[in-house]
Coordinates of C-alpha atoms and ligand atoms in Angstrom, one line a residue:
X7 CA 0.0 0.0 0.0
X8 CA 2.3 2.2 1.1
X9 CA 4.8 1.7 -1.7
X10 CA 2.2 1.9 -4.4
X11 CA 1.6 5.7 -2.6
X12 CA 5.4 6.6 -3.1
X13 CA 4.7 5.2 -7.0
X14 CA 2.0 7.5 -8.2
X15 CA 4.1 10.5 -6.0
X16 CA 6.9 9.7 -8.1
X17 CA 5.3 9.1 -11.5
X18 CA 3.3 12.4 -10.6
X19 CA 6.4 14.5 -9.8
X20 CA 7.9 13.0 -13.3
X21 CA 4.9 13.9 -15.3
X22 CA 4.9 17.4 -13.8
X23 CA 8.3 18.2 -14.9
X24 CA 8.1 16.4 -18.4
X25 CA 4.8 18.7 -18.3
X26 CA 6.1 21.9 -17.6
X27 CA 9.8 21.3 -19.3
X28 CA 8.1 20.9 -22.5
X29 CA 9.1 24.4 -23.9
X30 CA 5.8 26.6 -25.0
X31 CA 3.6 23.4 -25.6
X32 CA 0.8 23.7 -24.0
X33 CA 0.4 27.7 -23.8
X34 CA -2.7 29.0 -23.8
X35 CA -2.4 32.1 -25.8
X36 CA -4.1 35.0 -24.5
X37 CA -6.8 35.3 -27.2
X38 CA -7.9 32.0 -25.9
X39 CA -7.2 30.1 -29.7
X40 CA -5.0 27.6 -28.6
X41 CA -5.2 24.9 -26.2
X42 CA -4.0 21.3 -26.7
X43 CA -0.3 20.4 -27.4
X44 CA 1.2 22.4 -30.1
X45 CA 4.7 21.5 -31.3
X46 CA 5.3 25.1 -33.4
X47 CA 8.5 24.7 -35.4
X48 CA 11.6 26.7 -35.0
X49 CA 12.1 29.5 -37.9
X50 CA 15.3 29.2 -39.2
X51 CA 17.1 32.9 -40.4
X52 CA 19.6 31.2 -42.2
X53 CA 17.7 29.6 -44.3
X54 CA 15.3 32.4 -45.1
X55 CA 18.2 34.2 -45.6
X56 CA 19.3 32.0 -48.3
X57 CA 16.0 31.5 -50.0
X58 CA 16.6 35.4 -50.5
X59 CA 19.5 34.9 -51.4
X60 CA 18.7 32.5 -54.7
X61 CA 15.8 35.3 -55.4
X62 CA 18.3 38.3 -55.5
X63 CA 20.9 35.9 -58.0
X64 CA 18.0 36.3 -60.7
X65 CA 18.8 39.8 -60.9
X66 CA 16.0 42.2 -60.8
X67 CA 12.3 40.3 -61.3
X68 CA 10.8 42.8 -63.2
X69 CA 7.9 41.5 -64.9
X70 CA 8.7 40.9 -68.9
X71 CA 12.2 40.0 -68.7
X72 CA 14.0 36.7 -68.5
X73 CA 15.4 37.0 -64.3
X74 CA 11.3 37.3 -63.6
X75 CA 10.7 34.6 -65.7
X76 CA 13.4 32.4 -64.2
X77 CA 12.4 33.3 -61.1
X78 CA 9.3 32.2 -61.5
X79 CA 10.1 29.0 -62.5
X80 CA 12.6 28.6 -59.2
X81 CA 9.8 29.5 -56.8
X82 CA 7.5 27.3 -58.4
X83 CA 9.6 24.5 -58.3
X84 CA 10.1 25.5 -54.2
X85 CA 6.8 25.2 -53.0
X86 CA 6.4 21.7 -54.8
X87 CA 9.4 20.5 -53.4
X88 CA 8.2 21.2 -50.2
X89 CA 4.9 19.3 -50.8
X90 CA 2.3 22.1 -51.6
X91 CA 0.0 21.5 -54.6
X92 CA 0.9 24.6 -57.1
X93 CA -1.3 26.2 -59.0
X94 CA 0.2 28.8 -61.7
X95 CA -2.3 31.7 -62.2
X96 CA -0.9 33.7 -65.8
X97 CA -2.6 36.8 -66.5
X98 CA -2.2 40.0 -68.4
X99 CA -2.5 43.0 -66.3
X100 CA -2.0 46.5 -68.0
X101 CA 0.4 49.1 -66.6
X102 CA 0.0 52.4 -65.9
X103 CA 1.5 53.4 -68.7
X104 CA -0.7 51.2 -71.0
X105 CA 2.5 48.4 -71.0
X106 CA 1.0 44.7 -70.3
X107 CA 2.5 42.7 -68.4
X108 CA 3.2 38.7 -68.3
X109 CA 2.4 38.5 -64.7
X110 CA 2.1 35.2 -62.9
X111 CA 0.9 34.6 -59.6
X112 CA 1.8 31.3 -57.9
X113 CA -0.3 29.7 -55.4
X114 CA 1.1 26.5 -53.4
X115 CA -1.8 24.9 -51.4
X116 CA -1.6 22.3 -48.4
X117 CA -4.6 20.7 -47.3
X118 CA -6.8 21.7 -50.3
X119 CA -9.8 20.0 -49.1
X120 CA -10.3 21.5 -45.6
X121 CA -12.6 24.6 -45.2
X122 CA -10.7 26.0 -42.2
X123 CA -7.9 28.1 -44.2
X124 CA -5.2 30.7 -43.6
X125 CA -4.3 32.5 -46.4
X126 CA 0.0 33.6 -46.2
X127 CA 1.1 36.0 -49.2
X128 CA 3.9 38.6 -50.7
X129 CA 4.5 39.9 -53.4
X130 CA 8.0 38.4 -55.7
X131 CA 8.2 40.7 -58.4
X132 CA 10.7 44.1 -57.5
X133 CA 10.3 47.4 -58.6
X134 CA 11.4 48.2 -62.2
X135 CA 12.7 51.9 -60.9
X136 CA 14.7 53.6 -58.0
X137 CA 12.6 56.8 -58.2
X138 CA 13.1 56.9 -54.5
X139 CA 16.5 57.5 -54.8
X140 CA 18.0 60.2 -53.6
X141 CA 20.0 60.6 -57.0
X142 CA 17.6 61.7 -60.4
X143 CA 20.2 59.3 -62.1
X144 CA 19.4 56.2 -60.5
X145 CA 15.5 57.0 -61.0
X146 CA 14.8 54.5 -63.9
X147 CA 17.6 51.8 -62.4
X148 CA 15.9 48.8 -61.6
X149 CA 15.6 48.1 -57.8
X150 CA 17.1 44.7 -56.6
X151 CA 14.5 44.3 -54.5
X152 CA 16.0 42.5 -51.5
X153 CA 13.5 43.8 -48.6
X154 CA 11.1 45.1 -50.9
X155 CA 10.2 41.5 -52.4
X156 CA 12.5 38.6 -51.7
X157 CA 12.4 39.1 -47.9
X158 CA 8.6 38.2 -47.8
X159 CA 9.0 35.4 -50.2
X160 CA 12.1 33.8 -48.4
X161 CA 10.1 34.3 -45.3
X162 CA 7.4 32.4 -46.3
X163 CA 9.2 29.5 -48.5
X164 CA 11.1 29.2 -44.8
X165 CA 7.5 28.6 -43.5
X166 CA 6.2 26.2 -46.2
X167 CA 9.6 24.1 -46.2
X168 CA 8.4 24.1 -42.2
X169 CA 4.4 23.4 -43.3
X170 CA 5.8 20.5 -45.2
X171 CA 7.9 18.5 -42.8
X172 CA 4.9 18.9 -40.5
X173 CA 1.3 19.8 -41.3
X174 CA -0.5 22.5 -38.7
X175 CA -3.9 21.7 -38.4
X176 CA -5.2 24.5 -40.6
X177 CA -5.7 24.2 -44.6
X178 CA -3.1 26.7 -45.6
X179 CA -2.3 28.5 -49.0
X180 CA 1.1 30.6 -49.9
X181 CA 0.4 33.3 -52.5
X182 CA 3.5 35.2 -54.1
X183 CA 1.6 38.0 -56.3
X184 CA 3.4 39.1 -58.8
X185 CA 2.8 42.9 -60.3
X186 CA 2.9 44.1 -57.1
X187 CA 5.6 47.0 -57.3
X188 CA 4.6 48.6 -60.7
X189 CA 3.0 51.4 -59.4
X190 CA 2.6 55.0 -60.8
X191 CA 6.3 56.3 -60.6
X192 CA 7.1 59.8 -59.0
X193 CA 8.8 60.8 -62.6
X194 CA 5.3 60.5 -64.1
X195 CA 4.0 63.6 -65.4
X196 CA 0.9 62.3 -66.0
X197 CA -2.2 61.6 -63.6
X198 CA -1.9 59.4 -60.3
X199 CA -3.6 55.8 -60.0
X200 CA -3.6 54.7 -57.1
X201 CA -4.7 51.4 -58.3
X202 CA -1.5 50.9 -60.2
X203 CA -0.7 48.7 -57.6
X204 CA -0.7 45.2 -56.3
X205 CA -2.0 44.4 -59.6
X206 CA -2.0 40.9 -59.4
X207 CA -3.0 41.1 -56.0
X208 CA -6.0 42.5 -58.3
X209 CA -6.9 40.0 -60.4
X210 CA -6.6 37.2 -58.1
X211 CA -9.1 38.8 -55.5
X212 CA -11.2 38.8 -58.5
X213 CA -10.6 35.6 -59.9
X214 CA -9.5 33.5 -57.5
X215 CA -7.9 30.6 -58.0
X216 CA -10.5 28.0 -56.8
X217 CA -14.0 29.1 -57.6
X218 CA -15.4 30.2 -54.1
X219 CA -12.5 30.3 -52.4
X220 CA -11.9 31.8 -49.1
X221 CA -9.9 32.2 -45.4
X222 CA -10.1 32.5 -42.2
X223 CA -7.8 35.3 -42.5
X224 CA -4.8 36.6 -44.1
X225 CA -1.5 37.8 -43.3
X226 CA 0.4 40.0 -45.9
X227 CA 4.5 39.8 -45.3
X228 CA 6.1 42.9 -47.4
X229 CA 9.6 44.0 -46.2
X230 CA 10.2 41.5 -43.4
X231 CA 14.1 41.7 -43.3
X232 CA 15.1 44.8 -43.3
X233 CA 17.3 46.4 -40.4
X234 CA 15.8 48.5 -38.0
X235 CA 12.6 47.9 -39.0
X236 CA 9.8 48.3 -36.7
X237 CA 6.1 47.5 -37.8
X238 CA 3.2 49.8 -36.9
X239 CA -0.1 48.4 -37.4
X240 CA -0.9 49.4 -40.6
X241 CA -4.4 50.9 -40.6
X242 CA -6.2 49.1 -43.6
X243 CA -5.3 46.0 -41.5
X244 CA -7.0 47.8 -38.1
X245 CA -10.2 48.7 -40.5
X246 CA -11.0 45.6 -41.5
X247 CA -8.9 42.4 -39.7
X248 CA -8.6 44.3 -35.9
X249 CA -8.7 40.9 -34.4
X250 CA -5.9 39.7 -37.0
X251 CA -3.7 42.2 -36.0
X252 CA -4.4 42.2 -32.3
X253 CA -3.8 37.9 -32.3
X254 CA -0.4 38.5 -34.5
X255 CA 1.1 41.7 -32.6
X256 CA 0.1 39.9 -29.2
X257 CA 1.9 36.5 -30.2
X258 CA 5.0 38.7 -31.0
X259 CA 5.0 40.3 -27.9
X260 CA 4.8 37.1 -26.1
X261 CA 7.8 35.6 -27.9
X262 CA 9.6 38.5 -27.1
X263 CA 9.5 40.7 -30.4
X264 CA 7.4 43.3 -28.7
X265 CA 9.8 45.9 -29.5
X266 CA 9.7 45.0 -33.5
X267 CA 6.0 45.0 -33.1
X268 CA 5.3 48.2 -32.8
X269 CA 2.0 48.8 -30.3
X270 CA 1.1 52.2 -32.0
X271 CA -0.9 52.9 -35.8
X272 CA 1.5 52.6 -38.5
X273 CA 0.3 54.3 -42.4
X274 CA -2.7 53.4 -44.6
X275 CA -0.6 51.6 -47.1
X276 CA -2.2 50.3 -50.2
X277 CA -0.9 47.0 -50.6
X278 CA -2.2 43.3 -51.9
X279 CA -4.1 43.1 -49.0
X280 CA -6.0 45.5 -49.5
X281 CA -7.9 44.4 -52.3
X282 CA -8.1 40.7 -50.6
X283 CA -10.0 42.6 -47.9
X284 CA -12.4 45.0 -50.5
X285 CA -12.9 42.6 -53.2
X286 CA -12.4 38.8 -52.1
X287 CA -13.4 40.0 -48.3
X288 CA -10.8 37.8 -46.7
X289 CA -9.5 39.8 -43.6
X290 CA -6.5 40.5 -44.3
X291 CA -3.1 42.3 -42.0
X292 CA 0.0 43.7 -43.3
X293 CA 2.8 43.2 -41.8
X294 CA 5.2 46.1 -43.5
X295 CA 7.4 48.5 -41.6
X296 CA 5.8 52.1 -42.0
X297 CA 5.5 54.9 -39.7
X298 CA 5.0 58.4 -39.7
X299 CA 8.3 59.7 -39.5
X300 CA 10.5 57.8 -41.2
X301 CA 8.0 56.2 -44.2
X302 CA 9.2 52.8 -45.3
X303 CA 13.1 53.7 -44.2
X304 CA 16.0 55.5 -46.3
X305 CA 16.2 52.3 -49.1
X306 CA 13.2 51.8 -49.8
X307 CA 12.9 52.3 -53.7
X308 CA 16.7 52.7 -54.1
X309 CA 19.8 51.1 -55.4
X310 CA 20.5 50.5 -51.7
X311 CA 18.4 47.8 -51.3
X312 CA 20.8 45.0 -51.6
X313 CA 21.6 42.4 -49.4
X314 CA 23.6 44.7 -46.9
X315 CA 20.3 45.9 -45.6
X316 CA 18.6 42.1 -44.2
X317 CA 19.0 41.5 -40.6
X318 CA 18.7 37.8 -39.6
X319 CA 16.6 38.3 -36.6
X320 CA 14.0 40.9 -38.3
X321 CA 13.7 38.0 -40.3
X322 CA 13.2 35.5 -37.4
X323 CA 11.3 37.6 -35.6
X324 CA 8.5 38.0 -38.2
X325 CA 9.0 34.5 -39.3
X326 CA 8.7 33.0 -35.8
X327 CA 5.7 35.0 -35.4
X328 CA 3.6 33.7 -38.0
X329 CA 4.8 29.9 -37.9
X330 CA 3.1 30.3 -34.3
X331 CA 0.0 32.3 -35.1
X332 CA -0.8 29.6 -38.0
X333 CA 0.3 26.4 -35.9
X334 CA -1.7 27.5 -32.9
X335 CA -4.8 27.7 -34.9
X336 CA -7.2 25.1 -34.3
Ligands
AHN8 C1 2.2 52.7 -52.0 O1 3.3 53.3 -51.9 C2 1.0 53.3 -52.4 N1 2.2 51.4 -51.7 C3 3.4 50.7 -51.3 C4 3.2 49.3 -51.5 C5 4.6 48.7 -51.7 C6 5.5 49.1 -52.6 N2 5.0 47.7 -51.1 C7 6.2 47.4 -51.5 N3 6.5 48.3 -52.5
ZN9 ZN1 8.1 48.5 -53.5

């Protein structure tokens, strides 16, 4: 009897520091959304860093020339080596200038059957002029796009290479729009668009790849590496995905990236999320690093965004973020 007592004592004291010692696994977030046991994988900088990497060696993706086409074909051949069904969305979407462009837009899908879906997205195609340079030369030099482009994309193929090894529980679909950065240039004499955006963000919303399709919610990645960065929450995201952006900034804060996740309003930035959110309704965040004062920082839409500006843990901070935001759905 007695020894049978000192048994389940024992056994109980065991399973109470297996229990506890098992890192973050049975947190209960805060907004309540999580509850069982929840292995959320470890984002690995390094490797997002490299996935940039092999972006920025195509050159500048500027839609209708060979590096975007190549490109293409590399991040295709990505997400379906990680295991996601791709789905190749070609369209022609006219410029502001009239040009048309051979966009593609490449969806990689796990779960395709389930109902309960997140929706992950950035946009890979960079900006075919520095007209935010601070020299009028460099105005119609192609960017390389390192923040403004790869960094999303190499943050999220970190994710699906993740998504692939181990399933969360959620359906999920990876979007990399293309024709995001062709916007309206500041040399143009003629009139402003501001819908000379996120054009394939555009079409897809209105022609989504799977007739019907929706999300949960969505969560936008644009300019996730980038050094001092610090993300506001951008104000299309408060208007129509509070809740989004309230689970997201408080999982960052409780992994400790409370001081990259800004708790203050950041710019109303028109972005591929916002037409997810106006046209395909999907509510949808931005995670992008804009404030007031210093816009989207001194390199954006310059020759200086090479690979000098990514800092690894900007990268893992954001990354780290969302593996445990989509994970820790249930
Ligand atoms: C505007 O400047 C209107 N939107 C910025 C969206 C953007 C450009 N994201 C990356 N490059
Ligand atoms: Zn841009």
């Amino acid at each position: 009897m007695k020894n049978s007592y000192i048994l389940c004592f024992i056994t109980g004291v065991i399973c109470f520091f297996s229990c506890t010692g098992n890192k973050s696994n049975a947190t209960v977030s805060s907004s309540g959304e999580a509850s069982g046991l929840v292995n959320v994988p470890d984002f690995n900088a390094d490797s997002a860093y490299q996935f940039i990497q092999a972006q920025v060696d195509f050159g500048p993706r500027v839609p209708n020339t060979a590096g975007h086409v190549a490109c293409g074909e590399y991040l295709a051949e990505k997400l379906a080596s990680f295991g996601a069904a791709v789905t190749d969305q070609y369209a022609d979407l006219i410029a502001y200038d009239g040009t048309i462009l051979k966009a593609r837009n490449i969806i990689g899908s796990y779960k395709p059957e389930t109902r309960k879906r997140i929706l992950l997205f950035a946009h890979w195609d960079t900006r075919p002029w520095a007209d935010n340079d601070p020299h009028k030369k460099n105005h119609h030099t192609p960017i390389l796009g390192v923040n403004d482009g790869a960094s999303g994309v190499g943050v999220l193929l970190e994710i699906t290479r993740h998504i692939g090894e181990q399933a969360p529980e959620l359906g999920i679909d990876i979007i990399f729009f293309d024709a995001e950065d062709y916007g309206t240039p500041q040399f143009h004499t003629g009139r402003y668009t501001e819908d000379t955006w996120a054009l394939g963000s555009q079409y897809w919303s209105r022609n989504p790849h799977v007739h019907g399709y929706t999300a949960r919610f969505g969560i936008l990645l644009d300019m996730v590496g980038g050094k001092n960065a610090a993300f506001y929450k951008e104000l299309y995201s408060l208007q129509y995905a509070p809740s989004v952006v309230e689970k997201v900034w408080n999982t960052a804060d409780r992994l400790g990236y409370g001081a990259l996740f800004v708790n203050a309003k950041g710019g109303m930035i028109t972005d591929d999320h916002y037409y997810v959110n106006k046209y395909i309704k999907i509510p949808s965040i931005d995670i992008i690093p804009h404030d007031h004062n210093k816009g989207f920082g001194s390199f954006w839409h310059t020759v200086d965004d090479n690979m000098e500006v990514i800092d690894r843990s900007v990268l893992k901070a954001v990354g780290q973020t969302v593996l445990e935001v989509i994970y820790r759905e249930e």
